[in-house]
Coordinates of C-alpha atoms in Angstrom, one line a residue:
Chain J
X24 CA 0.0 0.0 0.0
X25 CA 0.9 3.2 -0.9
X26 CA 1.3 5.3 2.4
X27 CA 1.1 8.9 -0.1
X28 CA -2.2 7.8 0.0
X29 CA -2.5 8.7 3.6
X30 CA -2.4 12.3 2.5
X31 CA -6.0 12.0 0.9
X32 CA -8.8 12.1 2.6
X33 CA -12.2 11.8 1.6
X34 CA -15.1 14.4 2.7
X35 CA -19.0 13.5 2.5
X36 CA -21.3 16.1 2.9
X37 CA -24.6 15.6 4.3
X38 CA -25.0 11.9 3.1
X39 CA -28.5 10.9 3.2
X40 CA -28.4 7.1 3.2
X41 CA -25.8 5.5 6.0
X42 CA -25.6 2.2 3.4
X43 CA -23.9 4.8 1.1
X44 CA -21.4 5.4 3.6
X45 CA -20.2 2.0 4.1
X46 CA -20.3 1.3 0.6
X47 CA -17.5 4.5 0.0
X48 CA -15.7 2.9 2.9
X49 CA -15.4 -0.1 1.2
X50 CA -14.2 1.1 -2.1
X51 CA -11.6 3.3 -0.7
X52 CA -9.9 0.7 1.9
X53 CA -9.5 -1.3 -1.8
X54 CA -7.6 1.6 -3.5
X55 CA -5.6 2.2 0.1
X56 CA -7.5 5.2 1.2
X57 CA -8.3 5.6 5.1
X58 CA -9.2 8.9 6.1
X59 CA -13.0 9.7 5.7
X60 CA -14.4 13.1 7.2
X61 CA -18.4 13.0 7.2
X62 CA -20.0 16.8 7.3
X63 CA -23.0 16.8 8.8
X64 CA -24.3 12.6 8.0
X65 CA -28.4 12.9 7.6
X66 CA -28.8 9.8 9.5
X67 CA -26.6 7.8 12.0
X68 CA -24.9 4.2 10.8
X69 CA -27.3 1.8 10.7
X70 CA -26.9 -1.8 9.7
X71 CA -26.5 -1.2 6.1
X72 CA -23.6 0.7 6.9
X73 CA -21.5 -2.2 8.3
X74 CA -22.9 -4.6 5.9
X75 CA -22.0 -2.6 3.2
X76 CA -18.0 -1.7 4.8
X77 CA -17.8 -5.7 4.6
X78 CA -14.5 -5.0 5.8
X79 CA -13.5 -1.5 6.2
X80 CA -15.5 -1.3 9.4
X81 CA -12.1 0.6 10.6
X82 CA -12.3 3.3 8.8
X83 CA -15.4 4.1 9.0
X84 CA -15.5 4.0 12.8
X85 CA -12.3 6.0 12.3
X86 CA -14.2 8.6 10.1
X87 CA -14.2 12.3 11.9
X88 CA -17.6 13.4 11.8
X89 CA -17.8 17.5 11.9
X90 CA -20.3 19.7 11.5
X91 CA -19.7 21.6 7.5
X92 CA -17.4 21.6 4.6
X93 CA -14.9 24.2 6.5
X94 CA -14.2 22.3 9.4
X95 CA -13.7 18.8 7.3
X96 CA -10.5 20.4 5.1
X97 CA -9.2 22.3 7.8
X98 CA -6.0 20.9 7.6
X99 CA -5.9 20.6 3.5
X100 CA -4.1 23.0 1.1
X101 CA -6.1 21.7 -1.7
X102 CA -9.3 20.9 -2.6
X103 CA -11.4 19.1 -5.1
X104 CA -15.0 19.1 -5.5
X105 CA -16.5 16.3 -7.6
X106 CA -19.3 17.5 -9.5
X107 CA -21.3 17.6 -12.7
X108 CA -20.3 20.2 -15.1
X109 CA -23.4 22.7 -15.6
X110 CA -23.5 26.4 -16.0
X111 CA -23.2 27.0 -12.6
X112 CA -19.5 25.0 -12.1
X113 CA -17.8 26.4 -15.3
X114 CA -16.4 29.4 -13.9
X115 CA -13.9 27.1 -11.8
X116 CA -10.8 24.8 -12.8
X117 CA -12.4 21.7 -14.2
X118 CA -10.4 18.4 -14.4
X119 CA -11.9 15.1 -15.5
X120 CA -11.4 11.7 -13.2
X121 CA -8.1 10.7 -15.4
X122 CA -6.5 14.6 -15.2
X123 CA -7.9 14.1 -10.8
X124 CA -5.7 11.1 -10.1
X125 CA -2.5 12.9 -12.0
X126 CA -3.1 16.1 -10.3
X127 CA -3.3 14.5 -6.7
X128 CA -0.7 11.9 -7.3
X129 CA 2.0 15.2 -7.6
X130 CA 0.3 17.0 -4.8
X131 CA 0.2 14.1 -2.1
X132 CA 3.9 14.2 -1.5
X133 CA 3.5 17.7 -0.5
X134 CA 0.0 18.5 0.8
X135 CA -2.7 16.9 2.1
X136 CA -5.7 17.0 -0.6
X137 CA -9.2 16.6 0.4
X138 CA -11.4 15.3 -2.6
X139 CA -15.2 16.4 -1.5
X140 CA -18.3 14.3 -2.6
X141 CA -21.7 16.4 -1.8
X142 CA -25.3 15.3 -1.4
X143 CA -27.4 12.2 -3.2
X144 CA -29.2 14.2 -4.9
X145 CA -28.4 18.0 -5.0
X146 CA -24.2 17.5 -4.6
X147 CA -22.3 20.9 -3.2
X148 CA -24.1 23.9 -3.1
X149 CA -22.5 27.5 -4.5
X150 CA -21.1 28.2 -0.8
X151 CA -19.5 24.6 -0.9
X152 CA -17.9 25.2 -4.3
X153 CA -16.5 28.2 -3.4
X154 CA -14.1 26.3 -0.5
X155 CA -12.7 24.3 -3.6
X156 CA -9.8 24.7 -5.5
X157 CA -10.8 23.1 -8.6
X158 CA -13.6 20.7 -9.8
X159 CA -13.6 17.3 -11.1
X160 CA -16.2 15.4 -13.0
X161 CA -16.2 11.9 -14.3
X162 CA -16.7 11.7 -18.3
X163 CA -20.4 9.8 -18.8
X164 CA -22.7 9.0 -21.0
X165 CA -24.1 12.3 -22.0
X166 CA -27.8 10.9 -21.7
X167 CA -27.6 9.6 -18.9
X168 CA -25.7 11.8 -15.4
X169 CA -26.5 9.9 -12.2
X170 CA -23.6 7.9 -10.6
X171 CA -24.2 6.6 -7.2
X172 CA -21.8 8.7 -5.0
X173 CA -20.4 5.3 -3.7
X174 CA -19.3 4.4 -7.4
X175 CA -18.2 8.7 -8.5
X176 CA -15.9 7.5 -5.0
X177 CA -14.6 4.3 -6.0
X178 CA -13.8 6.1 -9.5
X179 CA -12.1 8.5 -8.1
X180 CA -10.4 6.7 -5.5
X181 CA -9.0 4.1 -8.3
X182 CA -7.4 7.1 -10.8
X183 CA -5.9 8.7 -7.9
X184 CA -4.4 4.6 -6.4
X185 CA -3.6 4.1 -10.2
X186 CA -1.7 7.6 -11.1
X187 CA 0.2 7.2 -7.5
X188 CA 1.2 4.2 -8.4
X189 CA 2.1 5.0 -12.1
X190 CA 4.1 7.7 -11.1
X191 CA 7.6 7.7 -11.0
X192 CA 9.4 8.7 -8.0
X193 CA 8.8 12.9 -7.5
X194 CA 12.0 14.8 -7.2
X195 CA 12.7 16.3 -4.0
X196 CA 10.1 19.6 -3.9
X197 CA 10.9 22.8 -1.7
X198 CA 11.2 21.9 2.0
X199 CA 11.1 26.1 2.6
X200 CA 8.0 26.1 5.0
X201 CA 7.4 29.5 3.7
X202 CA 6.8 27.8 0.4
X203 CA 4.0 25.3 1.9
X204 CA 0.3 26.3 0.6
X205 CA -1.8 27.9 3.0
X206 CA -4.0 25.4 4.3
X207 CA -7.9 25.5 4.0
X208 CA -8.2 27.5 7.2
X209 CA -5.8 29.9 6.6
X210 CA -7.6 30.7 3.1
X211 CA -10.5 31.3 5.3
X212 CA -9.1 33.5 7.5
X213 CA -7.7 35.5 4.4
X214 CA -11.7 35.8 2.6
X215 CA -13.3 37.1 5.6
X216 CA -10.5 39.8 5.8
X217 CA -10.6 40.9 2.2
X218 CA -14.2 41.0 2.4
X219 CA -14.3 43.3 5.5
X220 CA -12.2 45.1 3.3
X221 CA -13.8 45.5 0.8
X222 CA -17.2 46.6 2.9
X223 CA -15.4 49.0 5.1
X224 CA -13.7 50.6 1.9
X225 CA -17.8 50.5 0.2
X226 CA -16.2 48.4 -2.5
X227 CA -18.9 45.6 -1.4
X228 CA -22.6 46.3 -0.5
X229 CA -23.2 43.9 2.0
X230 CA -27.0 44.1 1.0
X231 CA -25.8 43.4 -2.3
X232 CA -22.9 41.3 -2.7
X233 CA -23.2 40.3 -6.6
X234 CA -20.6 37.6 -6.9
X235 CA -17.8 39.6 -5.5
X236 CA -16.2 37.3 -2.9
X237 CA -17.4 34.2 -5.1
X238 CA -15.0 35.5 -8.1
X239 CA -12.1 36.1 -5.7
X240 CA -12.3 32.5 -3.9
X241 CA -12.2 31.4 -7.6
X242 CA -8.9 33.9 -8.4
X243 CA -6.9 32.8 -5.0
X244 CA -8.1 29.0 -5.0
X245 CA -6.7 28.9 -8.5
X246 CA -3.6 31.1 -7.3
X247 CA -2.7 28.2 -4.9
X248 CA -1.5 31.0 -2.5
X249 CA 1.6 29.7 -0.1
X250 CA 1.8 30.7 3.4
X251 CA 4.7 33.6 2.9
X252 CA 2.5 35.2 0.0
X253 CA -0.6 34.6 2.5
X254 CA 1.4 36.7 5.0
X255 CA 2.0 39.8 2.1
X256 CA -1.9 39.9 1.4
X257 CA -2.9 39.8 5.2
X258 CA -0.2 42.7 5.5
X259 CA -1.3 44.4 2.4
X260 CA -5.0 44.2 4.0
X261 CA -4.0 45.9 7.4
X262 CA -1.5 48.6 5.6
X263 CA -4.7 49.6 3.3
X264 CA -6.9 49.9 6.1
X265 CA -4.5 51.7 7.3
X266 CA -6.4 54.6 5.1
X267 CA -3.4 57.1 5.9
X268 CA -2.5 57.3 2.1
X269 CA 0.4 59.7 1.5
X270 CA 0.9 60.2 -2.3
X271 CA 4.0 61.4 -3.1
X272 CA 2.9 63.1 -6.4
X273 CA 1.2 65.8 -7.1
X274 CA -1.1 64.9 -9.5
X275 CA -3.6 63.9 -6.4
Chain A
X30 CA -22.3 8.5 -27.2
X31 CA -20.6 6.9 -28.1
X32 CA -21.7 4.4 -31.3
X33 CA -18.5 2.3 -30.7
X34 CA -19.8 0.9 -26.9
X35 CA -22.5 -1.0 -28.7
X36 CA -19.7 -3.4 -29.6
X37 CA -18.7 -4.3 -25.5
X38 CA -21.1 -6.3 -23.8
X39 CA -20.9 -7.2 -19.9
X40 CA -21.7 -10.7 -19.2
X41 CA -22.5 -11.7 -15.3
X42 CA -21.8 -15.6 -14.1
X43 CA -24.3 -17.1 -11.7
X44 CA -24.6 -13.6 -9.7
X45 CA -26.4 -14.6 -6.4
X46 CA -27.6 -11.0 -5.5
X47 CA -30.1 -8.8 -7.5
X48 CA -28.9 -5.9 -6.1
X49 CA -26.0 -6.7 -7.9
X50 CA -27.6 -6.5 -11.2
X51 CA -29.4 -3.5 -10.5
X52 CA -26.2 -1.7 -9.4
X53 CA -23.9 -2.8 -12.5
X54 CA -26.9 -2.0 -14.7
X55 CA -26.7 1.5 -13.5
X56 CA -22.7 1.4 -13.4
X57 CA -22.9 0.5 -17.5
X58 CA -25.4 3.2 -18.2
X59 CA -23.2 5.8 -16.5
X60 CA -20.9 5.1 -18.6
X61 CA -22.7 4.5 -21.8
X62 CA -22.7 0.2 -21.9
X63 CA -26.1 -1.2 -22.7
X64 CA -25.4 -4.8 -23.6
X65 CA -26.0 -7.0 -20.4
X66 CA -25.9 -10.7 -20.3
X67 CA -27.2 -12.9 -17.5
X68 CA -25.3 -16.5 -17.3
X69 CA -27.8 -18.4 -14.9
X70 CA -28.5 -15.6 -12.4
X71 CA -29.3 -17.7 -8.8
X72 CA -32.3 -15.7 -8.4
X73 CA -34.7 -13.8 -10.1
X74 CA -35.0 -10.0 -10.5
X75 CA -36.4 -8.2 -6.7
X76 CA -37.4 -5.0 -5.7
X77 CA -33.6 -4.2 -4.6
X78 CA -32.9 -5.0 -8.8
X79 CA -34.9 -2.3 -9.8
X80 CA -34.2 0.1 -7.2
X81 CA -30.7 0.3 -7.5
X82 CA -30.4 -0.1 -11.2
X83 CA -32.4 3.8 -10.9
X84 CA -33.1 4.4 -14.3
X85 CA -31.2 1.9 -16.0
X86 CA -34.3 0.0 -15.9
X87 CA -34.3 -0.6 -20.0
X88 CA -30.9 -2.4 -19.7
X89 CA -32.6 -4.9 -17.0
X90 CA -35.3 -5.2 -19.1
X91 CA -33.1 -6.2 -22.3
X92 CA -30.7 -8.3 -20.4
X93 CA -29.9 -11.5 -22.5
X94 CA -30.6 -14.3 -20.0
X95 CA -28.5 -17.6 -21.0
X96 CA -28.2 -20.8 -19.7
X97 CA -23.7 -20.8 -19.6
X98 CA -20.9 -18.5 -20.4
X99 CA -20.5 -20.3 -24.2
X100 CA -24.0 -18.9 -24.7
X101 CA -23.3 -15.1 -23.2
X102 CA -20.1 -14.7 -25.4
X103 CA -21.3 -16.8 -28.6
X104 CA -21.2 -13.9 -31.2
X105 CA -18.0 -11.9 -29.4
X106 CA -14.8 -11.8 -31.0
X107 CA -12.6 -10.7 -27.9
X108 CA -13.8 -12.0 -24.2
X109 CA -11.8 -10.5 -21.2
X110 CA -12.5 -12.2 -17.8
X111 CA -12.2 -10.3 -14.4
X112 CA -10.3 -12.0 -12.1
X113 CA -7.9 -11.5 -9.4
X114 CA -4.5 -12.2 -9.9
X115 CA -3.9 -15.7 -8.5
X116 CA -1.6 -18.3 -9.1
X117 CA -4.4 -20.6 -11.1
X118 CA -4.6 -17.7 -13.6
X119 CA -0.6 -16.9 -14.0
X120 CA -0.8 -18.9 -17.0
X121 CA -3.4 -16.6 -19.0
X122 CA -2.6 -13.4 -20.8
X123 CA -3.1 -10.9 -18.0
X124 CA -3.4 -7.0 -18.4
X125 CA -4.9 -4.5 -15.3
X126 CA -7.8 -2.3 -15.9
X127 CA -6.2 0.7 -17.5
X128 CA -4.6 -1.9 -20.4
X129 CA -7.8 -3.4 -20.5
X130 CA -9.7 -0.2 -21.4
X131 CA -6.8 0.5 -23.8
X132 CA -7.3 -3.2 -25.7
X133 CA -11.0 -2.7 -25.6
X134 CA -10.9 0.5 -27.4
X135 CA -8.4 -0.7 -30.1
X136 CA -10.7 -3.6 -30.8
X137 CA -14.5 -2.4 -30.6
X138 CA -14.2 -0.4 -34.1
X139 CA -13.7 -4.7 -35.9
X140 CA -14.8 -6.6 -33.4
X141 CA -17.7 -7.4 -30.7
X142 CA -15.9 -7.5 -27.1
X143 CA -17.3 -8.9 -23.8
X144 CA -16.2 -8.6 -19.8
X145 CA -17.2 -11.2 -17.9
X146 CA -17.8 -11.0 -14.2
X147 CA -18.0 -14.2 -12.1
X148 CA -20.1 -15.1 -9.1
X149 CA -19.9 -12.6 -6.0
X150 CA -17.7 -14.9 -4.3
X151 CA -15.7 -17.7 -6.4
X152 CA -15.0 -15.5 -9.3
X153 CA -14.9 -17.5 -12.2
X154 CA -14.0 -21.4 -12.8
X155 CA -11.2 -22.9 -14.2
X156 CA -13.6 -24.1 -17.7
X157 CA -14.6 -20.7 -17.5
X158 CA -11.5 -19.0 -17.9
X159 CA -10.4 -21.1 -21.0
X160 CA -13.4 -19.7 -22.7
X161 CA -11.2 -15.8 -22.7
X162 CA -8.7 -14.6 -24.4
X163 CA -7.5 -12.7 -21.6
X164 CA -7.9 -11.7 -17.9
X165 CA -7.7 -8.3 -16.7
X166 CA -7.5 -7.4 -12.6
X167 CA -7.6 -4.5 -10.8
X168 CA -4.7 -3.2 -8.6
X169 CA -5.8 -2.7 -4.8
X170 CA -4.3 -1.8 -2.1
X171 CA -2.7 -5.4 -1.3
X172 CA -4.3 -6.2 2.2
X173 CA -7.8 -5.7 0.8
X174 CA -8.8 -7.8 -2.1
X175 CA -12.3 -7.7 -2.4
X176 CA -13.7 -5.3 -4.6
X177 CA -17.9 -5.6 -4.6
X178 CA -18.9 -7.0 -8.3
X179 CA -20.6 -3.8 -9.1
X180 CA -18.2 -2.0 -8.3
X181 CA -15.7 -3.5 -10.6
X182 CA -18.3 -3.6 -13.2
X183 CA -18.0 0.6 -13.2
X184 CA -14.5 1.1 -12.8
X185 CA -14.3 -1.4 -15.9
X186 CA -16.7 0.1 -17.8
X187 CA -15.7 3.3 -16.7
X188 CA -11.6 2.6 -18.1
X189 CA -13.7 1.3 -21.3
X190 CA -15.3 4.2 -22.1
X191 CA -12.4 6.8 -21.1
X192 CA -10.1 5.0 -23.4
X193 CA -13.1 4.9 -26.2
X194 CA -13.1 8.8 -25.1
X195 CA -9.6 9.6 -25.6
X196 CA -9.2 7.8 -28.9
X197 CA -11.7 10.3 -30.5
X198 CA -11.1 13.9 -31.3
X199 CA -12.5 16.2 -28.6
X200 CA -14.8 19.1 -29.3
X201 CA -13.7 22.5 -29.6
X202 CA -14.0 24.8 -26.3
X203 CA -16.7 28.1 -26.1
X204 CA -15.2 30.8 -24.8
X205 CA -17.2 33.7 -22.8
X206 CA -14.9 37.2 -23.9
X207 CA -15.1 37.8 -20.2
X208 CA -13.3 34.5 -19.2
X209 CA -10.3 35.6 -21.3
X210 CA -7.5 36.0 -19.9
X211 CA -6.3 39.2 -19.3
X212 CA -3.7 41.0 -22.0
X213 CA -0.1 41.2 -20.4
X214 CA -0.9 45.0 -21.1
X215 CA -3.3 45.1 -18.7
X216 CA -1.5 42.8 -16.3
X217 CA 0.9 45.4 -16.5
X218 CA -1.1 48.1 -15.9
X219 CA -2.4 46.0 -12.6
X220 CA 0.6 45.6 -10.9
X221 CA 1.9 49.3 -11.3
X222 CA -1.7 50.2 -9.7
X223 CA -1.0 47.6 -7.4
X224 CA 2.7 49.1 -6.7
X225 CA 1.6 52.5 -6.4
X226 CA -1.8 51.3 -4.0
X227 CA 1.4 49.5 -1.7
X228 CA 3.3 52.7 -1.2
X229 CA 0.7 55.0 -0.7
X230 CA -0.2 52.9 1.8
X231 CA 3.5 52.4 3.4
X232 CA 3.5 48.8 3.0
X233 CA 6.1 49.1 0.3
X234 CA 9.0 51.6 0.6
X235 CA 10.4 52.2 -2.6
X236 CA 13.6 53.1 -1.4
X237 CA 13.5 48.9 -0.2
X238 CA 11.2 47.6 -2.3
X239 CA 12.5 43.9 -1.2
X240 CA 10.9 41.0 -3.4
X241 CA 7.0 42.3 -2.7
X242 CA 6.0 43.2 -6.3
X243 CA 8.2 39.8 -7.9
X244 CA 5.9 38.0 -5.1
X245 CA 2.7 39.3 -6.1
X246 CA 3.7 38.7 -10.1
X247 CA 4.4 35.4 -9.3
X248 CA 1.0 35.1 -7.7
X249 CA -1.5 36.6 -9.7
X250 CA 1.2 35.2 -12.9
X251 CA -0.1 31.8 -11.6
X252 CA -3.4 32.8 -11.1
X253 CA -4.4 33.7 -14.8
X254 CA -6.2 36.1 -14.1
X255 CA -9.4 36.8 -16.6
X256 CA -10.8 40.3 -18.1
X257 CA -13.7 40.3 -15.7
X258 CA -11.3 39.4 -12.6
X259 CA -9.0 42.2 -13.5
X260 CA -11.9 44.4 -13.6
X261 CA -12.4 44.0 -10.0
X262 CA -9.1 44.0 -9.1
X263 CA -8.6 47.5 -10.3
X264 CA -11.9 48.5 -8.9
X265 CA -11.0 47.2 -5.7
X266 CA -7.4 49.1 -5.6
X267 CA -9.5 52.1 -6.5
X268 CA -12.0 51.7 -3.5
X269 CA -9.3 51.1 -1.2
X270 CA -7.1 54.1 -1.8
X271 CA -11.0 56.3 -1.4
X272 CA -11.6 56.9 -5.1
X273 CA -14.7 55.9 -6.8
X274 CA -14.9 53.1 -8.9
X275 CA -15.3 53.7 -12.5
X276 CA -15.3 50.2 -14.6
X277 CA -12.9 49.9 -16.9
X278 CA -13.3 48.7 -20.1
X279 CA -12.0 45.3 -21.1
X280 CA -9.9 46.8 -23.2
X281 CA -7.9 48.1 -20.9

């Protein structure tokens, strides 16, 4: 087993049916996958659950269970949203399941990456989209877009086993921990100060927010910001509110 | 859809569990597979059949129901047996799932294919196996080796189709003119504002400029920024150093 694989985690969101959670458990504990975060489960386990594990009772009596999105990647410094593609999703990065597993396999030996799976029926909402970095969708039959969340996992779970174990050994990446991504968190921390920002400098009307915030979650999650360059926009933030602005021309 | 998937058909052995039918009936549709074959199913269709096969109901309905494997794969050209990897099978030609969906593609356009799936939980006998030309397996995670026959049914189907996918030319992209990205001109013109914005604000001294401005090229150099991003950008510099906000055109 490959222990990069212990840098993935998988995040449910408000899972209706606890079968559906002990079928996801057992397809990731066959691609090597142990670390399942469940936001918000509908319903507790029920007997389905551990029928369907068949095996991978450990990790889903290992799974964390917290209460939204936020708190599940906390610790993650990248973040990948499975969903269909519609009007609404093709504003961010899209990937398809083959372009997923390449894109985690070079991340894992450097970051932890969360790949988020939303409801049965109505998947992540806007808000939820917005915490991602980028978007993946598996290719179907165009007629025909409903795969059981337990199967999009076990998809998605098998590109990203199969392009870790495809790839050839990484190089030895940047150890500078100025050079890590900001985790999750972090990010967080950085949106509600820019948006404060931008209300207190009447930028954004709070009573009408358009899709301000939405289009710079979509800039900066794309931006992969690290943690020194997080630091520059927090102290860029501060010094503007600073407000004392001394031009030095004279054309002011 | 893709035409060429009418030449792969999925053939199940003696499957005990109608769920199971149900489920890989819905895992083919996903995918764009309609060609099911039933080798002496242990018991007939149920409720859990119908429910999970959710909407692939037709493909149930059309199922070829045989009385042996000889019968499922009588008109095929190619038949690929799942199995794990096992020292009875060492002797047959072997491939894993993403060299399967490879082969598949290469042959559908001349010849008639089929994947068989044995029971839930002997796989496939010894007389069945002569009948292929080849076996394919999945990698797993080496501790865990039981992958639910569904389940292997979609990621099968699913490395079928992506390799039908990538032989064929893709479509050509839309593009919105405000999802362009922005001119290096008017990058330029961004990170003097942004320059200026800094020292007016003392959070850049010019007479030490240090690495800021490289920083925030790198950054928003990643980022690839768009026209319509840029537009708020500047706006947003604008509101911070007290100005009002005139929208620029994206020409600028």
């Amino acid at each position: 087993m490959n222990q990069l694989l212990d840098n993935l985690c998988i995040v449910m969101v408000e899972t209706s049916h606890p079968g559906n959670i002990g079928s996801a458990a057992r397809a990731m504990k066959t691609m090597g996958i142990n670390d399942l975060r469940l936001s918000s489960p509908r319903k507790p386990y029920s007997q389905e659950t551990w029928a369907l594990a068949s095996g991978a009772n450990a990790i889903v009596e290992q799974a964390k269970i917290v209460p939204d999105l936020p708190a599940a990647i906390a610790d993650c410094q990248y973040v990948i949203g499975a969903s269909a593609r519609s009007e609404r999703t093709l504003q961010w990065p899209q990937m398809d399941s083959r372009e997923c597993g390449i894109c985690v396999a070079e991340r894992l030996p450097l970051q932890k990456v969360a790949l988020v799976f939303g409801r049965e029926r109505t998947g992540l909402t806007n808000e939820e989209l917005e915490h991602c970095n980028a978007l993946v969708h598996i290719p179907m039959a165009f007629d025909y877009m409903s795969l059981n969340i337990a199967m999009a996992i076990q998809v998605l779970s098998y590109e990203c086993a199969t392009a870790v174990r495809l790839a050839t050994p990484a190089e030895a990446a940047t150890t500078d921990p100025d050079e890590v991504l900001a985790s999750a968190e972090a990010m967080e921390g950085f949106y509600t100060h820019l948006e404060q920002s931008m209300i207190d400098a009447r930028f954004l009307d709070p009573e009408n927010p358009r899709l301000l915030m939405r289009r710079m979650r979509r800039l900066f999650g794309r931006a992969e910001v690290t943690v020194s360059e997080m630091n520059i926009l927090r102290g860029m933030l501060a010094a503007f509110a600073g407000r004392k602005f001394h031009r030095r021309s004279s054309t002011d």
